[in-house]
Coordinates of C-alpha atoms in Angstrom, one line a residue:
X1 CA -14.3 53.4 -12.1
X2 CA -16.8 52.3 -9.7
X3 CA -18.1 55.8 -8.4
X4 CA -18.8 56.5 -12.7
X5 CA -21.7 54.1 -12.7
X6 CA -22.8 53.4 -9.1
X7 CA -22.5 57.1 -8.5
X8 CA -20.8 56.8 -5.0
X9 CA -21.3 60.3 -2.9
X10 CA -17.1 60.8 -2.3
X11 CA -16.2 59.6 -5.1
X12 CA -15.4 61.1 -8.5
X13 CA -18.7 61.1 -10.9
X14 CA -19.5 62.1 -14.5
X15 CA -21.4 65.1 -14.1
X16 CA -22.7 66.2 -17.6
X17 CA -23.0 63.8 -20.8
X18 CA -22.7 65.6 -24.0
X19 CA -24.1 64.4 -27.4
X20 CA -20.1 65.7 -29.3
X21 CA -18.0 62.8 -28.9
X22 CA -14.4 64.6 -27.9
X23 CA -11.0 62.8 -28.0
X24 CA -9.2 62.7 -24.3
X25 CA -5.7 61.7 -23.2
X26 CA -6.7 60.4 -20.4
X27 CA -9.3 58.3 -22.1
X28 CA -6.6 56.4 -24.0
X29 CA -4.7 55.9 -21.3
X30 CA -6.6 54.5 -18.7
X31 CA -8.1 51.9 -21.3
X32 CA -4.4 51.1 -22.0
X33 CA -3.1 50.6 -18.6
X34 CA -6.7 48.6 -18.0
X35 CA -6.1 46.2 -20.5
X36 CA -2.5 45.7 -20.0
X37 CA -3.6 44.8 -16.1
X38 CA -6.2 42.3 -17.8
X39 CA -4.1 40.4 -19.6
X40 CA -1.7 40.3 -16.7
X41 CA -4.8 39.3 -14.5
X42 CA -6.1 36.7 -17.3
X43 CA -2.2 35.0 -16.5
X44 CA -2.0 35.4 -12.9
X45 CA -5.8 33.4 -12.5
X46 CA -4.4 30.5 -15.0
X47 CA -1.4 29.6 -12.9
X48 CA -1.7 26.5 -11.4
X49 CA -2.1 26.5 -7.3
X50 CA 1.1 25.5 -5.8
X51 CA -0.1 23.4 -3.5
X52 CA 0.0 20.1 -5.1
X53 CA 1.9 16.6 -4.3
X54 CA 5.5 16.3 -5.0
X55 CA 5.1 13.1 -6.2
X56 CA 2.5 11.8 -9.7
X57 CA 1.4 8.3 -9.9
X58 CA 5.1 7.9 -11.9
X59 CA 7.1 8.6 -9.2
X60 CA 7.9 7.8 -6.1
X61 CA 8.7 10.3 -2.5
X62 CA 10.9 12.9 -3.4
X63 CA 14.0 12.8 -1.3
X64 CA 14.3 16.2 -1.5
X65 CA 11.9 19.5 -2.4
X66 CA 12.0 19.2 -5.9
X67 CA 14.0 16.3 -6.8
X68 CA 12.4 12.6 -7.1
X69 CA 13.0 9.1 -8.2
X70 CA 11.4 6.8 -10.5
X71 CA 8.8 4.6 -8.8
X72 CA 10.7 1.5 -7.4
X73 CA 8.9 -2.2 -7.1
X74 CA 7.8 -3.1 -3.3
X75 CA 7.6 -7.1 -2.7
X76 CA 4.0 -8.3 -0.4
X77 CA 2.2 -10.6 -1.2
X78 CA -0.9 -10.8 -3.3
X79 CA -1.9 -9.8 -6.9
X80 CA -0.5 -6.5 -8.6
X81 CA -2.4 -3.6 -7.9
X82 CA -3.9 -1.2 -9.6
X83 CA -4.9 1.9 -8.4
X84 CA -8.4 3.8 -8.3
X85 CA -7.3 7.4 -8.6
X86 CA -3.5 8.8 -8.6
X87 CA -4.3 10.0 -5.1
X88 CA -4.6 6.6 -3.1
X89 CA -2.4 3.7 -2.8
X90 CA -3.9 0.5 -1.7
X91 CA -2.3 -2.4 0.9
X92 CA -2.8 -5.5 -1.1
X93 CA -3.4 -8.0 2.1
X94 CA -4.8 -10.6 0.8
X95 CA -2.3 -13.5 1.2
X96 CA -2.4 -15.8 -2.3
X97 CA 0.9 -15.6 -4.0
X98 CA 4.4 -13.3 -4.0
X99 CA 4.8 -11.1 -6.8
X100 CA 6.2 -7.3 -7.3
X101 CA 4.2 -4.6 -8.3
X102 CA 4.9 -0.8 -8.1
X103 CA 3.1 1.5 -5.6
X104 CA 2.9 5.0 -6.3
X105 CA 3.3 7.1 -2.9
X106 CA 2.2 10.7 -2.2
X107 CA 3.4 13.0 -0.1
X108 CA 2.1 16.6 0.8
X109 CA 4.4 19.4 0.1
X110 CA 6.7 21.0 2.8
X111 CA 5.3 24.7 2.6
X112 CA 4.2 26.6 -0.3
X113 CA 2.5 29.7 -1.0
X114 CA -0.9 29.9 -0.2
X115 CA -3.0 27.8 -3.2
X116 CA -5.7 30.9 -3.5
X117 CA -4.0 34.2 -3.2
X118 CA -2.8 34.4 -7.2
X119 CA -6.2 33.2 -8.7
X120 CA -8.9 34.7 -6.6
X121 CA -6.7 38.7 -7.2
X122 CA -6.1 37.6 -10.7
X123 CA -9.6 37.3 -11.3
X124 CA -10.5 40.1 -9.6
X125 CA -7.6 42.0 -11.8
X126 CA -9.3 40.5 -14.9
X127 CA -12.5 41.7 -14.2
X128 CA -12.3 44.9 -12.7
X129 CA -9.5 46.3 -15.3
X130 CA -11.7 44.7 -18.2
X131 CA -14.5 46.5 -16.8
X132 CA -13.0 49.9 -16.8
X133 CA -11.2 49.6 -20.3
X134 CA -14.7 48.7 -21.6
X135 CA -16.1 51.5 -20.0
X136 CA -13.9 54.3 -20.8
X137 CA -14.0 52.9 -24.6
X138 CA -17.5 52.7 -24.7
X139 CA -17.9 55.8 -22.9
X140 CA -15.8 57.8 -24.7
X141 CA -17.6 56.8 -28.1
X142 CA -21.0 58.2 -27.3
X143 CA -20.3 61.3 -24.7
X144 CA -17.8 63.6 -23.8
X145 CA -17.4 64.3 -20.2
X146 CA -16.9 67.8 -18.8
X147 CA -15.5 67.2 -15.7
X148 CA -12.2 66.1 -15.8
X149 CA -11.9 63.8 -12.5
X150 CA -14.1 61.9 -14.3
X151 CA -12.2 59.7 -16.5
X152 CA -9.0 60.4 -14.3
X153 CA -11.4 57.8 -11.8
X154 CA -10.6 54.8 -13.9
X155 CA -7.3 55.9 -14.9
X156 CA -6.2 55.6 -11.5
X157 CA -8.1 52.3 -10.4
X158 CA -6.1 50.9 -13.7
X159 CA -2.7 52.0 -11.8
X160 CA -3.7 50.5 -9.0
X161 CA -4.7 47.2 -10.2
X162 CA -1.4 47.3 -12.0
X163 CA 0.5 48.2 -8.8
X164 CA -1.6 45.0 -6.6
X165 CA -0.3 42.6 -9.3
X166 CA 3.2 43.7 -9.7
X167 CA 3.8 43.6 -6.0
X168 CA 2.2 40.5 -5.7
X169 CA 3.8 39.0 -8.5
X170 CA 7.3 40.4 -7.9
X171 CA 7.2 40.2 -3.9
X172 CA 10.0 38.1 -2.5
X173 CA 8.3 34.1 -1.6
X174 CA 9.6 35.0 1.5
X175 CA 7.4 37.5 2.5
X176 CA 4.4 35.1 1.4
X177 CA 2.2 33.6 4.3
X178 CA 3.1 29.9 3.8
X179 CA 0.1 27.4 3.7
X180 CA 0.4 24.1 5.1
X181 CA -1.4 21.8 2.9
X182 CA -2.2 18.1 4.2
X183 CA 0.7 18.0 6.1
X184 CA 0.5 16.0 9.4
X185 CA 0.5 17.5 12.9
X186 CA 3.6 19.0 14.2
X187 CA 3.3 16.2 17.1
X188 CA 1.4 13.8 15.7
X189 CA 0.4 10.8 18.5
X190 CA 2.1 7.8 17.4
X191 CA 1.7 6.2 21.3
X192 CA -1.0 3.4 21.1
X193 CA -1.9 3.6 24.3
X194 CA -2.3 7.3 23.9
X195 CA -4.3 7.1 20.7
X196 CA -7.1 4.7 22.6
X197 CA -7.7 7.2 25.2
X198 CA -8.3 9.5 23.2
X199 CA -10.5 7.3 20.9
X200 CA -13.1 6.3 24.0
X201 CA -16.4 8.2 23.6
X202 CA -16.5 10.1 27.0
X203 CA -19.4 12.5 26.8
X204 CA -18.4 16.0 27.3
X205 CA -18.8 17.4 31.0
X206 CA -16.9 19.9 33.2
X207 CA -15.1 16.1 34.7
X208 CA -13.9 15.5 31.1
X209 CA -12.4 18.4 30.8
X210 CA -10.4 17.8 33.8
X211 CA -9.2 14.5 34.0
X212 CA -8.7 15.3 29.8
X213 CA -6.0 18.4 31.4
X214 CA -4.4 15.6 33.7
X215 CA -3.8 13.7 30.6
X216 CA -2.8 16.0 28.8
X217 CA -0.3 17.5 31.5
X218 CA 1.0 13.9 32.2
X219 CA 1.5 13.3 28.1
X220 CA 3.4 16.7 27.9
X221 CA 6.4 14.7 29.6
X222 CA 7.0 13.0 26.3
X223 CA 8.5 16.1 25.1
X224 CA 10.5 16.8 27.9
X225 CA 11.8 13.0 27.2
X226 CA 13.0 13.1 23.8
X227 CA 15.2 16.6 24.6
X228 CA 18.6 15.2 24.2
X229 CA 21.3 14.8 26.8
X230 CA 20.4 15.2 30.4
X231 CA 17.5 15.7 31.3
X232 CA 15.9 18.5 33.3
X233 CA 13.1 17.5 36.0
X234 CA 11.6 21.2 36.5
X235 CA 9.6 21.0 33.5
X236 CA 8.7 17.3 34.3
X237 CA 8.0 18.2 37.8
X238 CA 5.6 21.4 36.7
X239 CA 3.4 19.1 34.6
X240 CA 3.0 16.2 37.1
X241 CA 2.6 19.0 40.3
X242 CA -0.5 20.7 37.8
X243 CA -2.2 17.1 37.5
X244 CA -1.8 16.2 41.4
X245 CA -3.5 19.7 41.8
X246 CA -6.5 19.1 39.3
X247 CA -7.0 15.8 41.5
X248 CA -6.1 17.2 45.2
X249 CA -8.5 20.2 44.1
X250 CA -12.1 18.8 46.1
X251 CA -14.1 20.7 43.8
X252 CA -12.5 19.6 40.3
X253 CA -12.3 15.8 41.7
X254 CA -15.9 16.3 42.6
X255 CA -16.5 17.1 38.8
X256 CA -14.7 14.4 37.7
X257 CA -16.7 11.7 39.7
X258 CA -20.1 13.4 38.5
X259 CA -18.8 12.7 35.2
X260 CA -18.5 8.6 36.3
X261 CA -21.1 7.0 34.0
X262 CA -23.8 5.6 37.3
X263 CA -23.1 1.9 36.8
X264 CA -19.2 2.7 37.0
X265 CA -19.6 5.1 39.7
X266 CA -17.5 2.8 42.2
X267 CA -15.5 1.5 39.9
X268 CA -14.2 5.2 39.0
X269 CA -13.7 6.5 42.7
X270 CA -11.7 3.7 43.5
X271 CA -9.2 4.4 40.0
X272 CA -9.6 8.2 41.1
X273 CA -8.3 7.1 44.3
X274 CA -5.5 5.1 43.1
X275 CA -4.6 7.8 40.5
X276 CA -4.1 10.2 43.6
X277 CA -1.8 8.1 45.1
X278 CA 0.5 7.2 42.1
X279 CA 1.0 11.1 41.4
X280 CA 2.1 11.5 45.0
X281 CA 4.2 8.6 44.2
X282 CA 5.4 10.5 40.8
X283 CA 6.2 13.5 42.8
X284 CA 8.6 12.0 45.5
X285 CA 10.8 10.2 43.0
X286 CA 11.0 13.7 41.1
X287 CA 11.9 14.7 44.0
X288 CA 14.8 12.1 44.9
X289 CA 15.9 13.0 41.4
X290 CA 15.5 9.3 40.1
X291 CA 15.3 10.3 36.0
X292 CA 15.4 6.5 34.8
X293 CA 12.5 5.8 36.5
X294 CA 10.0 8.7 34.6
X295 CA 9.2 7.1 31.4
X296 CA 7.8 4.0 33.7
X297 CA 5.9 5.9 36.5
X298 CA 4.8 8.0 33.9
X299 CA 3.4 5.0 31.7
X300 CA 1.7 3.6 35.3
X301 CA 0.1 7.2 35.8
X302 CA -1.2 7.6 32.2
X303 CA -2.3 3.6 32.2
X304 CA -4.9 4.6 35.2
X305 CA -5.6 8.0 33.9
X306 CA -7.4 6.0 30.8
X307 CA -8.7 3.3 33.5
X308 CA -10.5 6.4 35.5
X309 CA -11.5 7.7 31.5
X310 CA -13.1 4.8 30.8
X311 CA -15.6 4.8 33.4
X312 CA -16.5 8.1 32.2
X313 CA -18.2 5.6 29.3
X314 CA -21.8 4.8 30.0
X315 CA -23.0 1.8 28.1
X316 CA -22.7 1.8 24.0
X317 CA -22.4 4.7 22.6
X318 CA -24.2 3.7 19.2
X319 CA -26.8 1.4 17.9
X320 CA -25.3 -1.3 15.2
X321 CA -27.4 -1.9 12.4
X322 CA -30.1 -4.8 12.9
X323 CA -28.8 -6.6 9.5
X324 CA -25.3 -7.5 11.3
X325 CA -27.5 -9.5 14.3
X326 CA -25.9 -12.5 13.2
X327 CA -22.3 -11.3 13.6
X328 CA -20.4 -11.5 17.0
X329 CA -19.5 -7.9 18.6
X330 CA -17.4 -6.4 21.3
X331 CA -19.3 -3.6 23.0
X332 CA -16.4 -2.0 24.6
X333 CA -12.7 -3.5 25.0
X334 CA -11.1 -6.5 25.5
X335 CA -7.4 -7.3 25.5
X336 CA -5.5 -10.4 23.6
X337 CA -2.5 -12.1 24.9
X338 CA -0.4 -13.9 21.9
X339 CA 2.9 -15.5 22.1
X340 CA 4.7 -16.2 19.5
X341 CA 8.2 -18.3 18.8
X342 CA 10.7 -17.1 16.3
X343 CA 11.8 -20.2 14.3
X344 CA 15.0 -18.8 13.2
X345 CA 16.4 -16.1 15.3
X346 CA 19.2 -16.8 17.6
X347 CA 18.3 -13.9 19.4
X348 CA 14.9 -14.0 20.5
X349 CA 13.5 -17.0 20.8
X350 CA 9.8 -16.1 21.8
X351 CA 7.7 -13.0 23.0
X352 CA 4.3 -12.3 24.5
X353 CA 2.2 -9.6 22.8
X354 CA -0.8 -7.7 24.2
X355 CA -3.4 -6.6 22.2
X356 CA -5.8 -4.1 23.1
X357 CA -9.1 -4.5 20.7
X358 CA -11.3 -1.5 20.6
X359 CA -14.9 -2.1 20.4
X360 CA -16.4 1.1 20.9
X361 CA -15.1 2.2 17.7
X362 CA -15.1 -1.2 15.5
X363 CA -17.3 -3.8 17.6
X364 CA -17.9 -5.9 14.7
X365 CA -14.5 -6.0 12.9
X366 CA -13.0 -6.2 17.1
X367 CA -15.9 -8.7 17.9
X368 CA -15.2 -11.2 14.9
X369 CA -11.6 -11.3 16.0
X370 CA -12.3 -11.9 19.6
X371 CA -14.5 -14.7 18.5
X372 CA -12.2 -16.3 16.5
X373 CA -9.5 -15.7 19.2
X374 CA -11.9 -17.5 22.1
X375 CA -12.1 -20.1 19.4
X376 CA -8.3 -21.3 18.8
X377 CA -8.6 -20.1 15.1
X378 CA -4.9 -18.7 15.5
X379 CA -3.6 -21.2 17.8
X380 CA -0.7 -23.2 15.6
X381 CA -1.1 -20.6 12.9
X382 CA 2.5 -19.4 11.0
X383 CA 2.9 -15.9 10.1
X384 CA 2.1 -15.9 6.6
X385 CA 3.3 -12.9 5.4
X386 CA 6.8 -10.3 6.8
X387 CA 8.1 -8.1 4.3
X388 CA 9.0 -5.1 6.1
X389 CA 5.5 -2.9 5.8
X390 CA 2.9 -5.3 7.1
X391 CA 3.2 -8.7 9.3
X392 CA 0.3 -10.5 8.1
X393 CA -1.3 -14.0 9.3
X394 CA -5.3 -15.9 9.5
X395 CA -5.1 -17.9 6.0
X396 CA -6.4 -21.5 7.1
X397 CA -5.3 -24.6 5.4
X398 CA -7.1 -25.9 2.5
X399 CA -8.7 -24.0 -0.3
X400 CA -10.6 -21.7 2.1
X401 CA -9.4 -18.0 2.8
X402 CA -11.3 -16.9 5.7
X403 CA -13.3 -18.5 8.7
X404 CA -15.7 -20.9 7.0
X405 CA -19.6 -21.5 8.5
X406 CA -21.6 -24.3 7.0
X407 CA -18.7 -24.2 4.6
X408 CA -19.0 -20.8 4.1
X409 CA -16.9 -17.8 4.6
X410 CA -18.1 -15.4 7.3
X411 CA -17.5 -12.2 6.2
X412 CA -17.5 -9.1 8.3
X413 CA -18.6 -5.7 6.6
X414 CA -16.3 -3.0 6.0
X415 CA -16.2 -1.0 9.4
X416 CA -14.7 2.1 10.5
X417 CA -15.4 5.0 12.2
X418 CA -14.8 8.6 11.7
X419 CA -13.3 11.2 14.9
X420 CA -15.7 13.4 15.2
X421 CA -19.1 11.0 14.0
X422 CA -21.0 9.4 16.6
X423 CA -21.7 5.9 14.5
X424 CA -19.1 3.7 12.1
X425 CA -19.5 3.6 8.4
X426 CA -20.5 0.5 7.0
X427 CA -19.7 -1.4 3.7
X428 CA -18.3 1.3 1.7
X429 CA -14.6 2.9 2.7
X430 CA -14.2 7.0 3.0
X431 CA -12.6 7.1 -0.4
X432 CA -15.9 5.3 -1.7
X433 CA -18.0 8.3 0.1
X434 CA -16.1 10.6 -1.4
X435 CA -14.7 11.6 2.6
X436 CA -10.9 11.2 1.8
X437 CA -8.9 13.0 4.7
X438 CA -11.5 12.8 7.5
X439 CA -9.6 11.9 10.7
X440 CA -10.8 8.3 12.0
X441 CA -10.9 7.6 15.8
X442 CA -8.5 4.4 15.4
X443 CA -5.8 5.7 12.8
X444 CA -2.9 3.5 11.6
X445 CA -0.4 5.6 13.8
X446 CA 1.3 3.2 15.7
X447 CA 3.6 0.7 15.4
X448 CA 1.2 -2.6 15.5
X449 CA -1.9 -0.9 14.3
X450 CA -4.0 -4.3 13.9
X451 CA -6.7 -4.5 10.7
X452 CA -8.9 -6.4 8.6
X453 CA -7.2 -7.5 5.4
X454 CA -9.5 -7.7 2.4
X455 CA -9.5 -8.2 -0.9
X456 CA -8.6 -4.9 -3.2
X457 CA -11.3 -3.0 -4.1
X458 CA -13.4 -5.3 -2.2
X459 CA -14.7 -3.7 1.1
X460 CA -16.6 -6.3 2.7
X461 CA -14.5 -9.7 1.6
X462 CA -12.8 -9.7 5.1
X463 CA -13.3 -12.8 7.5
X464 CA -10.3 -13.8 9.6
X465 CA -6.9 -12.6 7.7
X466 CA -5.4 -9.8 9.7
X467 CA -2.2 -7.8 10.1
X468 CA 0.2 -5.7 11.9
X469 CA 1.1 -2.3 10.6
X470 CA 5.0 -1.9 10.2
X471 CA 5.6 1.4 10.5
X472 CA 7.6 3.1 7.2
X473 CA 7.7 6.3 6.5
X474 CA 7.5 6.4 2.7
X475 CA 3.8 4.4 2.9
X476 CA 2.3 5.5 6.4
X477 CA 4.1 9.0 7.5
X478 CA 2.0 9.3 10.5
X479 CA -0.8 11.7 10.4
X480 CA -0.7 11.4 6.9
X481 CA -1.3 8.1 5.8
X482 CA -3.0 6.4 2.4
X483 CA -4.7 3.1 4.6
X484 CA -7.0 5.1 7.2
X485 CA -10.4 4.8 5.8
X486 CA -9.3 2.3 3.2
X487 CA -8.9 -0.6 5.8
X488 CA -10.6 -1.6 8.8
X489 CA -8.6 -0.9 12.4
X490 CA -9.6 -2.7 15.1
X491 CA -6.9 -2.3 18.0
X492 CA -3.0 -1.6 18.9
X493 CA -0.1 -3.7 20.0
X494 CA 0.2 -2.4 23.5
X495 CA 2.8 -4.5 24.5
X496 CA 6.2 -5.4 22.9
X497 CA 5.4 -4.4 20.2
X498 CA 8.6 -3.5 18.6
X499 CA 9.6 -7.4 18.5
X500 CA 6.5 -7.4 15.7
X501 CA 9.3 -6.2 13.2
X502 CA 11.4 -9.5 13.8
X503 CA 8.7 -11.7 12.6
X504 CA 9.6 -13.9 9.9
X505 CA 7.1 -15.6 7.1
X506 CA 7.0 -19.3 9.0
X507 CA 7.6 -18.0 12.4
X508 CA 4.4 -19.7 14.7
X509 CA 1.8 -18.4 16.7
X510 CA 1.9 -20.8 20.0
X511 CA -1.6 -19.2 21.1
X512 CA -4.0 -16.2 21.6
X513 CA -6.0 -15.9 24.4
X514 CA -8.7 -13.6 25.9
X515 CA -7.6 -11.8 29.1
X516 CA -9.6 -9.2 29.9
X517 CA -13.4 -7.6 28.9
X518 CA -15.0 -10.4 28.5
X519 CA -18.2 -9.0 29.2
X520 CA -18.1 -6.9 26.5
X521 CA -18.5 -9.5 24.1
X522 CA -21.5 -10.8 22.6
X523 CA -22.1 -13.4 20.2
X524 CA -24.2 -13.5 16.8
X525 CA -27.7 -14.4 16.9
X526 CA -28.1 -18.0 15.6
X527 CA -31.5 -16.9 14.5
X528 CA -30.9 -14.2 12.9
X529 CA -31.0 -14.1 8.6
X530 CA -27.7 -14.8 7.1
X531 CA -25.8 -11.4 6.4
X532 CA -25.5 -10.8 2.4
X533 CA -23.9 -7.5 0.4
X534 CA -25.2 -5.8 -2.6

């Protein structure tokens, strides 16, 4: 069909037009076979792509492939939501009053066939076999063609089109590449302490590559961990034996200390130094075959892997915008002690938390908390809200909802940042910019992910209410969750953190208190103009 009108050297061609019009099996034929493949090529483009969510804002997770429920009520606390768009579900966290309200959840499909094959070929089909049937119709009215090969041309494409779409149509789904769509990594990191490292803005360099390969060598271990049963050290061994190397190696170590931002130079060769001798230290209890003891050398090992990492950091990595001057910020990290007493648990009757607030990535959502923290704003504070997804406190007495100056609330802007950007996004979430599944640099992954409540639909109304992310698995499958870029992260429970699930609404916060980067923190400019939104 093509070689008729583009007159393609190997290809059939029409080689003499006559004025007699003459009548042509072939002719008839093709046109037939053309049209039929159209019609089949017209159905194949107006199937729907298979790769859509299980669930619709009327149902809930499906259980299983193709089966779900009807959309059951979650209890938290605050006004009923209402959703935006059937695509995002919203964390109510601002603490007023109890009431239910139904959340609709997504999830992404398990596999499925890939969304484009069927309607890019059906439109190709379409086109193509309309094309030819067209042609030979419209040919075949005006001219008669002496050569033979000529109409046989489009005859054949027609067979062929019909041939492509009855083998695509008919082929066993097995035989179809599967397409993963918005599904969440295979491994996704869920380890907090592993999720800051890899959020701290090292520029890239031949020494952040290596001491990245130690981490990631030491991190492999996790794997080895979770196999079930006894549990074999030559893997283990392998990965901690190719770290020691990396660092043993003169020339790679030598790399790695060029890569020391200059003020931290010291600093770093002293932590490169000490992370020498804890994987020697790794090594001989590997070698004494002491297996209880790997998951807690191998936390010590990774803790001053991120220690040397973070003097790789040289000063702020970003300028915040001028109109914030007013607002306290943390221009790197600090971490929070709390301790907590459970009013009514015969079990535990207190625990001490560590938080680790990340101000490379959030400094003004991180530095308002650290201000408030330095002040006693929590000190005496209840938890105010435990319902299984979120553990939620900061509502002061009285009528106010936030931390009040001059009797009025300070609010902090919406803040977060995205993986790959260099600078935060300010006042306006990633569902407002229309950048829904970016990857942010402090995702709510973890157990304890700490954040900004707000308002609904309100970016910049937070001030001092926070909470802790519960992990659950029908809101926040990790990797694939609806609050990253929807609500501000600021910072992980490092420590204990699994005794955040036995909070209770009532239980009381005996004190938080700054123990560590202190000199990261810098207050608001009192002279500065008061902060306002649009």
């Amino acid at each position: 069909f093509f070689s008729a009108h583009f007159d393609h050297p190997t290809m059939s061609r029409y080689q003499e037009i006559n004025p007699a019009p003459r009548s042509n099996i072939w002719v008839a034929a093709g046109a037939a076979v053309c049209s039929a493949v159209a019609v089949l090529g017209l159905a194949a483009a107006a199937q729907p792509s298979q790769a859509t969510f299980l669930m619709t804002p009327s149902t809930v997770r499906a259980v299983n492939v193709g089966t779900t429920q009807a959309r059951m009520p979650v209890q938290l606390t605050g006004r009923p939501m209402q959703t935006r768009s059937a695509a995002v579900t919203r964390l109510q966290a601002e603490a007023q009053d109890d009431s239910t309200f139904e959340v609709p959840v997504f999830q992404a499909p398990v596999s499925t066939e890939s969304p484009t094959v069927k309607p890019l070929l059906g439109l190709t089909v379409l086109f193509g076999a309309t094309f030819g049937a067209l042609s030979l119709l419209f040919k075949n009215k005006e001219s008669s063609i002496e050569d033979t090969e000529g109409p046989r041309a489009p005859w054949v494409a027609g067979v062929a089109a019909a041939s492509m779409m009855a083998a695509q149509t008919l082929a066993p789904a097995d035989l179809m590449a599967p397409a993963y769509a918005g599904l969440p990594s295979s491994d996704p990191i869920s380890n907090p302490e592993e999720l800051l490292r890899n959020a701290l803005p090292i520029p890239k360099s031949k020494g952040e590559q290596q001491i990245r390969q130690v981490q990631a060598e030491l991190q492999s271990i996790t794997r080895q961990l979770r196999i079930p049963g006894s549990k074999p050290l030559g893997p283990i061994a392998k990965s901690v034996n190719s770290a020691s190397s990396i660092i043993s190696d003169k020339k790679k170590a030598q790399q790695i200390i060029d890569a020391f931002a200059p003020e931290k130079r010291d600093q770093g060769a002293q932590k490169l130094a000490a992370l020498e001798k804890q994987l020697a230290y790794f090594k001989r209890t590997l070698d004494n075959n002491d297996k209880q003891d790997v998951p807690i050398i191998q936390a010590d090992t990774l803790r001053i892997v991120g220690e040397v990492e973070e003097c790789m950091v040289s000063g702020f990595p970003f300028e915040i915008p001028a109109k914030y001057a007013s607002l306290p910020r943390l221009t790197g990290r600090a971490t929070v002690e709390m301790k907590v007493t459970y009013m009514d648990n015969p079990e535990i009757k207190d625990a001490v938390f560590q938080m680790v607030l990340d101000g490379y990535n959030a400094p003004l959502t991180a530095g308002n908390f650290y201000d408030l923290v330095s002040k006693g704003f929590y000190d005496g504070m209840d938890i105010q809200r435990s319902d299984g997804f979120v553990v939620q406190t900061g509502d002061p007495d009285g009528p106010a909802t936030g931390y009040e100056v001059d009797g009025k609330s300070r609010q902090i802007p919406f803040e977060v940042k995205v993986f790959a950007d260099k600078n935060p996004y300010y006042e306006e979430t990633l569902e407002d910019l229309g950048v829904y599944n970016a990857p942010v640099a402090l995702p709510f992954n973890a157990f304890g992910t700490m954040a900004l409540a707000k308002k609904e639909f309100v970016p910049n109304s937070g001030s001092s209410q926070i909470f802790w992310l519960l992990k659950d698995s029908e809101l926040t499958p990790v990797g694939n969750n609806v609050l990253d870029g929807r609500y501000a992260a600021f910072g992980y429970i490092t420590k204990n953190q699994d005794l955040l699930g036995f909070m209770k609404v009532g239980d009381k916060i005996d004190y938080m208190k700054i123990i560590g980067g202190q000199e990261n923190f810098k207050a608001g400019d009192v002279n500065a103009p008061p902060l306002t939104f649009d």
